[in-house]
Amino acid sequence: MTTTKFPLAADIDEGVPSALDRLHQWVVTVDHKRLGIMYIVMALGFLVVGGIEATLIRVQLAVPDAHFISPNAFNTLFTMHGTTMVFLMGMPILAGFANYLIPLQIGARDLAFPRLNSFAFWITCFGGLLLYSSYITAPALFGGAAAPDFGWFGYAPLTEPTYSRGNAADYWVLGLIIVGFGSIAGAVNVATTILTMRTEGMTLGRMPLFTWITLVVQGMILIVVSPLTATLILLLLDRSLGAHFFDTQAGGSAVLWRHFFWWFGHPEVYVLMLPGFGFVSEIIPVFSRKVIFGYPAMVAASVGIGFISLGVWAHHMFAVGMSPAANTFFAISTGLVSVPTGIKIFNWLGTMWGGRIRMKTPMLFCMGFLVQFLCAGITGVMLAVVPFTWQLTETYFVVAHFHFVLIGGLIFTVFAAIYYWFPKITGRMLSERLGKWHFWLFLIGFNLTFIPQHFAGMLGMPRRVYTFLPERGLELWNLVSSIGVPFQLAGVLCLVWNMIRSYRQGAVAGNDPWDAWTLEWATSSPPAEYNFAKLPVVHSRRPLWDLKHPEDPDWQYE
Amino acid sequence: MVSLAVLAAMIQATDTVSSIFAPVSTPAIKERDLSMLVLVLSAIVFVVVGGLIAYNLVRFRAPAGDQSTEPPQVYGSAQVEAAWTVVPLVIIVVLMLATARVIHEVQAAPQPPNAVEATIVGRQWWWEIRYPKLGVVTANELHVPVSDSTVRRPTWLTLESADVSHSFWIPRLAGKTDVIPNRTNHTWIEPFVTGTYLGQCAEYCGTQHAHMLLRVVVESPEQFARWVEQQRQAPAGDSAADSGRRIFLGTACISCHTVAGTVANGRYGPDLTHLMARATIGAGVAPNTKDKLRAWVKNPDDLKLGALMPAMQLDDEQLDQLVHYLLTLR
């Protein structure tokens, strides 16, 4: 790199920046990579917080009639656990990966609106802190509960002033509105970047699948988070100005809240899950040494999932007493989602078929994902069968189902993504040995915890109960479920230790440690602030394959 | 995994275990039958796809230290894509046809003229139960007659809420129907086996959601008729309990509770006219014994933290007299 010195400028010797300088650089940065890292680190922090909340929940439920924590404390724990994992862990960590990877994958130098990006991160962070400050400040203001205690989907009228006295619910509403602004700003930014800043030759049909899926997800965020924000504002009006949208005592509607919330809430599941599919679609081909099978079908399936998912929200409401016709409609739409999802699973299997599979840690996590997501998908179809769901809904079966989706599915892919892209982000490899410990401990712990919850649900255990009675056949399942927790904690500790240790003394990665094919591996690890010294020109979906195999480039076959 | 779950759940069905795979009433039986079809299809899908994953991993795993050239690149196949689009679609269509049929059979079932009618009102955190045509009001214990193969005697239930959303669920009798304020819902049960079936509120409804239990007592038509007759009569007075009666009528108890034949006509708490005919107190939080009753009246929070009934600050002697009176409410 050459530096040009102007004679008028003073010759400043910057030396090694102090810790304060470095902190300052991180706080004021508008670099998409730094903001991406900050999103990911913040989300991992909230993952630990949410994990501690879950651990306390499982301790309380290990034995019947336990008095480890009070009912109120328990109710705040599951509320904060759900809210944290969806809004402060799931959304931000995916925003972080999108932030970091999208410009690199499409050959751009930054996102379209770098300062909006910084705004989105900080407002998300502050929204999370505002929500958590309710633990400290809400009781002082009105003597109400110390934190929200009405569940993460805040069913009316529990959130109304009559039933949620004090300010805890206001913290929840305002925190989520602010986090929602962050999500919307991020979605506008990333979508604009993908649509307008692709490098020469990077047509829509040549974008990596992670980029494609991210584009779909940003569209979904705009369609579903905006109405959620509006809904939360209606609730704020109820609470602060005496409106009656959801105030059933004054003629408001509890069912309306459910429709509004799940209009957001179900597509949200795919907002979280689709990027996981994106990670897997990047990782499985590289470690199978084969091009992704059926790229157009994968894109179509992603768009299809996004589209259908906007019409399935009322499957959370099969017990509300909707008409048989409405129940049937939502059963069919929910069942249909499984078709494009199945296409994805089969295409991944088609990619592995005939490959040379290398079982590195990222691939291990992808395989864990495949099996567990298969289970999640199957129980999902069960839940589309309305009469079966009349029995299963609001029980621990549902808890088990969506943890299979969000942990067995999403979190396993996030771990895979961490192992896969850590070398790009830091320039160092994560330890394979610790990675395998992490995988097996977490796999065992996860299945110990969540398989038994299916059984508890089928034996009549509702969710969100702070304790359960003995002699109802639930003791064994709950005990085993709690025994799984230390295994999961040990697994996560392996990851944390691995990241800290490898960051300092891991093997140097080089630009392309996995022999991969997408553009982010063409630049240095970690990439310079400007990403690419010279913007690349691409001719196919796998620009690095073309470089490595000039005799047999991809564009001949696309 | 799935079939194991079913097996375990079925074996465990006993009087106190409310397995959804041990139904004794029409809606729950239909739901179980449909779920069996779903579970069989699920097991097939799991074995096929799981087998493919395992086969892939074993067959195509690169040997350690494999440095050979890249395998042949296969970009896709329209025929294969079509196959794995159509086959799942067919499975879904079959499932949904069966689903639509059972939805209709349960939700659109006409009410037989001899059906017993009851209204269940969800409250934080107990169930108010009214039989408007029979003139009976009780709490947390629903009595219904049993059906047999010749005579159907189903019970048609109207579900309402006095505060927040709850959900009515007796796993062995019927799946859930939510109990929602400002909305009237309906469901029905038609049990074929006498006995007591347990359920509990299935929609989170606040602090004591965990202790909002409901017992359904299914009895022969004769027993049911006797129960109704007994519930309609005011409890026989017992002059030995007069001091406790005076305490009851002289404190705020009467603002919330009703005892037929007295001035106590509050409707916020459970009707106590036949308190001692019920097996539990506090919506299933404790057995209805003298000691537990005394502990409950002394301070409900001791048994059910957050219960909306306040402790009335009675001294020990007053407590004894009051409990003595309550024990006469049969």
Short mmCIF file of C-alpha atoms in Angstrom, two decimals, chain A residues 65 70-72 75 78 149-151 153 155-158 163 247-255 258 288-297 318-324 327-328 331-332 335-336 338-339 342-343 345-350 352-359 367 370-371 374-375 378-379 381-382 384-395 404 451 454-455 457-467 469 471-474 477 515 517 541-542 545 549 553-554 557-558, chain B residues 1-2 4-6 8-10 12-14 16-21 23 27-28 30-31 34-36 38-39 42-43 45-46 48-50 52-53 55-57 59-63 66-77 80-81 84-86 88-89 92 95-96 98-100 102-104 106-108 124 162-167 169-183 185 198-211 213 284-285 303-305:
data_model
loop_
_atom_site.label_atom_id
_atom_site.label_comp_id
_atom_site.label_asym_id
_atom_site.label_seq_id
_atom_site.Cartn_x
_atom_site.Cartn_y
_atom_site.Cartn_z
CA ASP A 65 -43.13 -29.20 43.65
CA SER A 70 -40.75 -18.17 43.31
CA PRO A 71 -43.58 -18.31 40.77
CA ASN A 72 -43.12 -14.66 39.86
CA ASN A 75 -42.49 -16.23 35.08
CA PHE A 78 -39.26 -17.63 30.80
CA ASP A 149 -43.77 -11.79 33.36
CA PHE A 150 -46.38 -12.38 30.68
CA GLY A 151 -44.48 -14.59 28.22
CA PHE A 153 -45.76 -13.25 23.02
CA TYR A 155 -50.99 -12.24 25.13
CA ALA A 156 -53.58 -9.59 25.85
CA PRO A 157 -55.02 -8.79 28.27
CA LEU A 158 -52.16 -9.94 30.56
CA TYR A 163 -52.96 -7.35 35.01
CA ASP A 247 -58.31 -4.04 26.90
CA THR A 248 -60.99 -6.72 27.15
CA GLN A 249 -62.60 -5.08 30.16
CA ALA A 250 -63.49 -2.12 27.98
CA GLY A 251 -64.50 -4.09 24.90
CA GLY A 252 -61.05 -4.60 23.40
CA SER A 253 -60.07 -7.84 21.71
CA ALA A 254 -57.69 -10.45 23.03
CA VAL A 255 -57.91 -12.38 19.76
CA ARG A 258 -52.96 -12.82 18.76
CA SER A 288 -18.45 -32.26 0.28
CA ARG A 289 -16.21 -30.81 -2.44
CA LYS A 290 -19.20 -30.46 -4.73
CA VAL A 291 -21.22 -27.63 -6.21
CA ILE A 292 -24.61 -27.11 -4.57
CA PHE A 293 -27.16 -29.45 -6.13
CA GLY A 294 -30.08 -27.61 -7.77
CA TYR A 295 -29.17 -23.97 -7.21
CA PRO A 296 -32.32 -22.62 -8.93
CA ALA A 297 -34.50 -24.97 -6.87
CA PHE A 318 -55.92 -23.57 16.41
CA ALA A 319 -57.40 -23.66 19.93
CA VAL A 320 -58.81 -20.13 19.73
CA GLY A 321 -62.09 -21.40 18.34
CA MET A 322 -61.75 -20.32 14.71
CA SER A 323 -64.24 -21.74 12.22
CA PRO A 324 -63.56 -25.21 10.75
CA ASN A 327 -58.63 -24.02 10.74
CA THR A 328 -58.50 -26.12 7.57
CA ALA A 331 -53.57 -26.42 8.34
CA ILE A 332 -53.07 -26.68 4.57
CA GLY A 335 -48.44 -28.31 5.66
CA LEU A 336 -47.37 -26.73 2.37
CA SER A 338 -42.87 -28.47 4.49
CA VAL A 339 -42.62 -28.99 0.72
CA GLY A 342 -38.09 -30.74 2.15
CA ILE A 343 -36.67 -29.64 -1.20
CA ILE A 345 -33.02 -31.00 2.73
CA PHE A 346 -33.02 -33.21 -0.36
CA ASN A 347 -30.80 -30.77 -2.26
CA TRP A 348 -28.26 -30.79 0.56
CA LEU A 349 -28.32 -34.57 0.46
CA GLY A 350 -27.93 -34.41 -3.32
CA MET A 352 -23.29 -34.65 -0.48
CA TRP A 353 -24.12 -37.59 -2.76
CA GLY A 354 -21.01 -38.63 -4.66
CA GLY A 355 -18.85 -36.07 -2.86
CA ARG A 356 -15.72 -36.46 -0.77
CA ILE A 357 -17.04 -35.46 2.62
CA ARG A 358 -14.53 -33.89 5.02
CA MET A 359 -15.75 -34.04 8.59
CA MET A 367 -24.82 -32.84 10.06
CA LEU A 370 -29.68 -32.02 9.34
CA VAL A 371 -30.79 -34.78 11.68
CA LEU A 374 -35.49 -33.34 10.25
CA CYS A 375 -37.05 -34.15 13.64
CA ILE A 378 -41.61 -33.87 11.31
CA THR A 379 -43.02 -32.60 14.60
CA VAL A 381 -46.06 -31.39 10.30
CA MET A 382 -47.68 -33.07 13.31
CA ALA A 384 -50.14 -28.72 11.27
CA VAL A 385 -52.65 -31.52 11.85
CA VAL A 386 -55.21 -29.45 13.72
CA PRO A 387 -56.91 -32.14 15.82
CA PHE A 388 -53.51 -33.47 16.93
CA THR A 389 -52.54 -29.90 17.77
CA TRP A 390 -55.64 -29.44 19.91
CA GLN A 391 -53.88 -31.92 22.17
CA LEU A 392 -50.29 -30.75 21.64
CA THR A 393 -50.51 -26.96 21.53
CA GLU A 394 -49.34 -25.03 24.59
CA THR A 395 -47.67 -28.14 26.00
CA PHE A 404 -35.51 -28.45 17.92
CA ILE A 451 -36.29 -35.21 23.49
CA HIS A 454 -41.97 -34.26 23.78
CA PHE A 455 -43.05 -37.03 26.17
CA GLY A 457 -46.16 -32.72 26.65
CA MET A 458 -47.97 -35.84 25.47
CA LEU A 459 -48.53 -36.75 29.12
CA GLY A 460 -50.35 -33.49 29.73
CA MET A 461 -47.69 -31.04 30.92
CA PRO A 462 -48.57 -27.50 29.82
CA ARG A 463 -45.76 -25.08 29.08
CA ARG A 464 -44.99 -22.10 31.29
CA VAL A 465 -45.81 -23.84 34.56
CA TYR A 466 -43.40 -22.95 37.35
CA THR A 467 -43.82 -26.37 38.89
CA LEU A 469 -47.36 -32.11 40.55
CA GLU A 471 -47.46 -38.79 40.35
CA ARG A 472 -48.54 -37.53 36.96
CA GLY A 473 -45.86 -39.44 35.09
CA LEU A 474 -43.75 -36.34 34.54
CA TRP A 477 -38.89 -36.71 31.68
CA ASP A 515 -10.42 -24.36 -0.20
CA TRP A 517 -15.34 -20.93 -3.73
CA ARG A 541 -21.61 -18.75 -8.98
CA ARG A 542 -18.22 -20.01 -7.82
CA TRP A 545 -13.57 -22.44 -8.55
CA HIS A 549 -9.87 -24.79 -12.30
CA PRO A 553 -14.81 -23.32 -15.17
CA ASP A 554 -18.31 -23.27 -13.78
CA TYR A 557 -22.52 -25.39 -16.97
CA GLU A 558 -24.76 -22.68 -15.54
CA MET B 1 -37.88 -41.88 18.44
CA VAL B 2 -41.48 -41.01 17.65
CA LEU B 4 -40.87 -44.90 21.27
CA ALA B 5 -42.59 -41.77 22.53
CA VAL B 6 -46.00 -43.16 21.75
CA ALA B 8 -43.97 -44.83 26.55
CA ALA B 9 -46.91 -42.47 26.68
CA MET B 10 -49.40 -45.30 26.22
CA GLN B 12 -48.02 -44.77 31.38
CA ALA B 13 -51.74 -44.10 31.20
CA THR B 14 -53.14 -44.51 34.70
CA THR B 16 -53.41 -39.76 37.56
CA VAL B 17 -51.47 -39.69 34.30
CA SER B 18 -53.25 -37.76 31.59
CA SER B 19 -51.78 -39.27 28.44
CA ILE B 20 -53.26 -38.04 25.18
CA PHE B 21 -52.82 -41.59 23.86
CA PRO B 23 -58.47 -41.24 25.41
CA PRO B 27 -63.15 -35.86 20.57
CA ALA B 28 -59.99 -37.20 22.21
CA LYS B 30 -60.83 -39.05 17.11
CA GLU B 31 -57.74 -36.95 17.78
CA LEU B 34 -55.73 -39.25 13.46
CA SER B 35 -52.47 -38.82 15.34
CA MET B 36 -51.69 -42.50 14.77
CA VAL B 38 -49.58 -38.94 11.39
CA LEU B 39 -47.11 -40.84 13.57
CA SER B 42 -43.71 -39.48 10.30
CA ALA B 43 -41.85 -42.64 11.22
CA VAL B 45 -40.27 -40.15 6.56
CA PHE B 46 -37.81 -40.19 9.45
CA VAL B 48 -36.12 -42.78 4.82
CA VAL B 49 -34.53 -39.34 5.14
CA GLY B 50 -32.49 -40.26 8.21
CA LEU B 52 -30.25 -41.18 3.40
CA ILE B 53 -28.25 -38.89 5.66
CA TYR B 55 -25.82 -43.54 3.98
CA ASN B 56 -24.35 -40.34 2.56
CA LEU B 57 -22.06 -39.91 5.54
CA ARG B 59 -20.56 -43.99 1.76
CA PHE B 60 -19.08 -40.65 0.67
CA ARG B 61 -16.82 -39.75 3.55
CA ALA B 62 -13.32 -38.94 2.35
CA PRO B 63 -10.64 -41.19 3.82
CA ASP B 66 -7.40 -37.78 1.10
CA GLN B 67 -5.69 -35.44 -1.35
CA SER B 68 -7.29 -36.67 -4.54
CA THR B 69 -8.77 -34.36 -7.10
CA GLU B 70 -12.25 -32.94 -6.78
CA PRO B 71 -15.17 -35.36 -7.34
CA PRO B 72 -17.39 -34.92 -10.42
CA GLN B 73 -19.50 -31.78 -10.11
CA VAL B 74 -23.23 -32.36 -10.54
CA TYR B 75 -25.25 -29.19 -10.93
CA GLY B 76 -28.75 -30.58 -10.51
CA SER B 77 -31.49 -32.51 -12.21
CA VAL B 80 -34.99 -35.52 -9.40
CA GLU B 81 -36.18 -32.13 -8.15
CA TRP B 84 -38.82 -34.86 -4.29
CA THR B 85 -41.31 -32.04 -4.72
CA VAL B 86 -44.24 -34.22 -5.72
CA PRO B 88 -43.95 -34.80 -0.11
CA LEU B 89 -46.82 -32.89 -1.70
CA ILE B 92 -49.29 -33.53 2.70
CA LEU B 95 -52.72 -35.76 5.68
CA MET B 96 -54.72 -32.62 5.10
CA ALA B 98 -57.80 -36.59 6.90
CA THR B 99 -57.26 -33.47 8.99
CA ALA B 100 -60.11 -31.53 7.41
CA VAL B 102 -61.67 -34.70 11.75
CA ILE B 103 -61.82 -30.90 12.18
CA HIS B 104 -65.32 -31.01 10.76
CA VAL B 106 -65.33 -32.36 16.08
CA GLN B 107 -66.10 -28.70 15.49
CA ALA B 108 -69.31 -29.06 13.51
CA GLN B 124 -57.24 -16.31 37.90
CA ALA B 162 -63.77 -13.40 33.64
CA ASP B 163 -60.26 -11.96 33.33
CA VAL B 164 -57.42 -13.12 31.05
CA SER B 165 -57.08 -15.94 28.52
CA HIS B 166 -57.06 -19.51 29.79
CA SER B 167 -57.40 -22.82 27.98
CA TRP B 169 -57.92 -29.06 28.40
CA ILE B 170 -58.64 -32.54 29.72
CA PRO B 171 -56.15 -34.66 27.72
CA ARG B 172 -58.08 -37.92 27.98
CA LEU B 173 -61.43 -36.30 27.15
CA ALA B 174 -60.80 -33.53 24.61
CA GLY B 175 -58.07 -31.34 23.17
CA LYS B 176 -57.79 -27.68 24.03
CA THR B 177 -60.24 -24.91 23.48
CA ASP B 178 -59.13 -21.50 24.64
CA VAL B 179 -61.10 -19.57 27.22
CA ILE B 180 -60.90 -15.96 26.11
CA PRO B 181 -62.35 -12.79 27.62
CA ASN B 182 -64.97 -11.07 25.47
CA ARG B 183 -65.50 -14.24 23.51
CA ASN B 185 -66.20 -20.59 22.87
CA LEU B 198 -57.39 -34.52 35.39
CA GLY B 199 -56.64 -31.47 33.36
CA GLN B 200 -55.21 -28.06 33.89
CA CYS B 201 -55.22 -24.62 32.36
CA ALA B 202 -53.09 -24.74 29.22
CA GLU B 203 -52.76 -21.05 28.38
CA TYR B 204 -50.41 -18.97 30.48
CA CYS B 205 -52.63 -16.80 32.65
CA GLY B 206 -50.40 -15.21 35.26
CA THR B 207 -48.60 -16.01 38.49
CA GLN B 208 -50.35 -19.26 39.44
CA HIS B 209 -50.98 -20.69 35.98
CA ALA B 210 -49.30 -23.87 37.23
CA HIS B 211 -51.95 -24.38 39.90
CA LEU B 213 -56.27 -27.66 37.88
CA GLY B 284 -56.08 -28.58 42.99
CA VAL B 285 -53.23 -27.14 45.01
CA LEU B 303 -50.19 -22.86 49.71
CA LYS B 304 -50.51 -20.83 46.52
CA LEU B 305 -48.26 -17.80 46.38
#
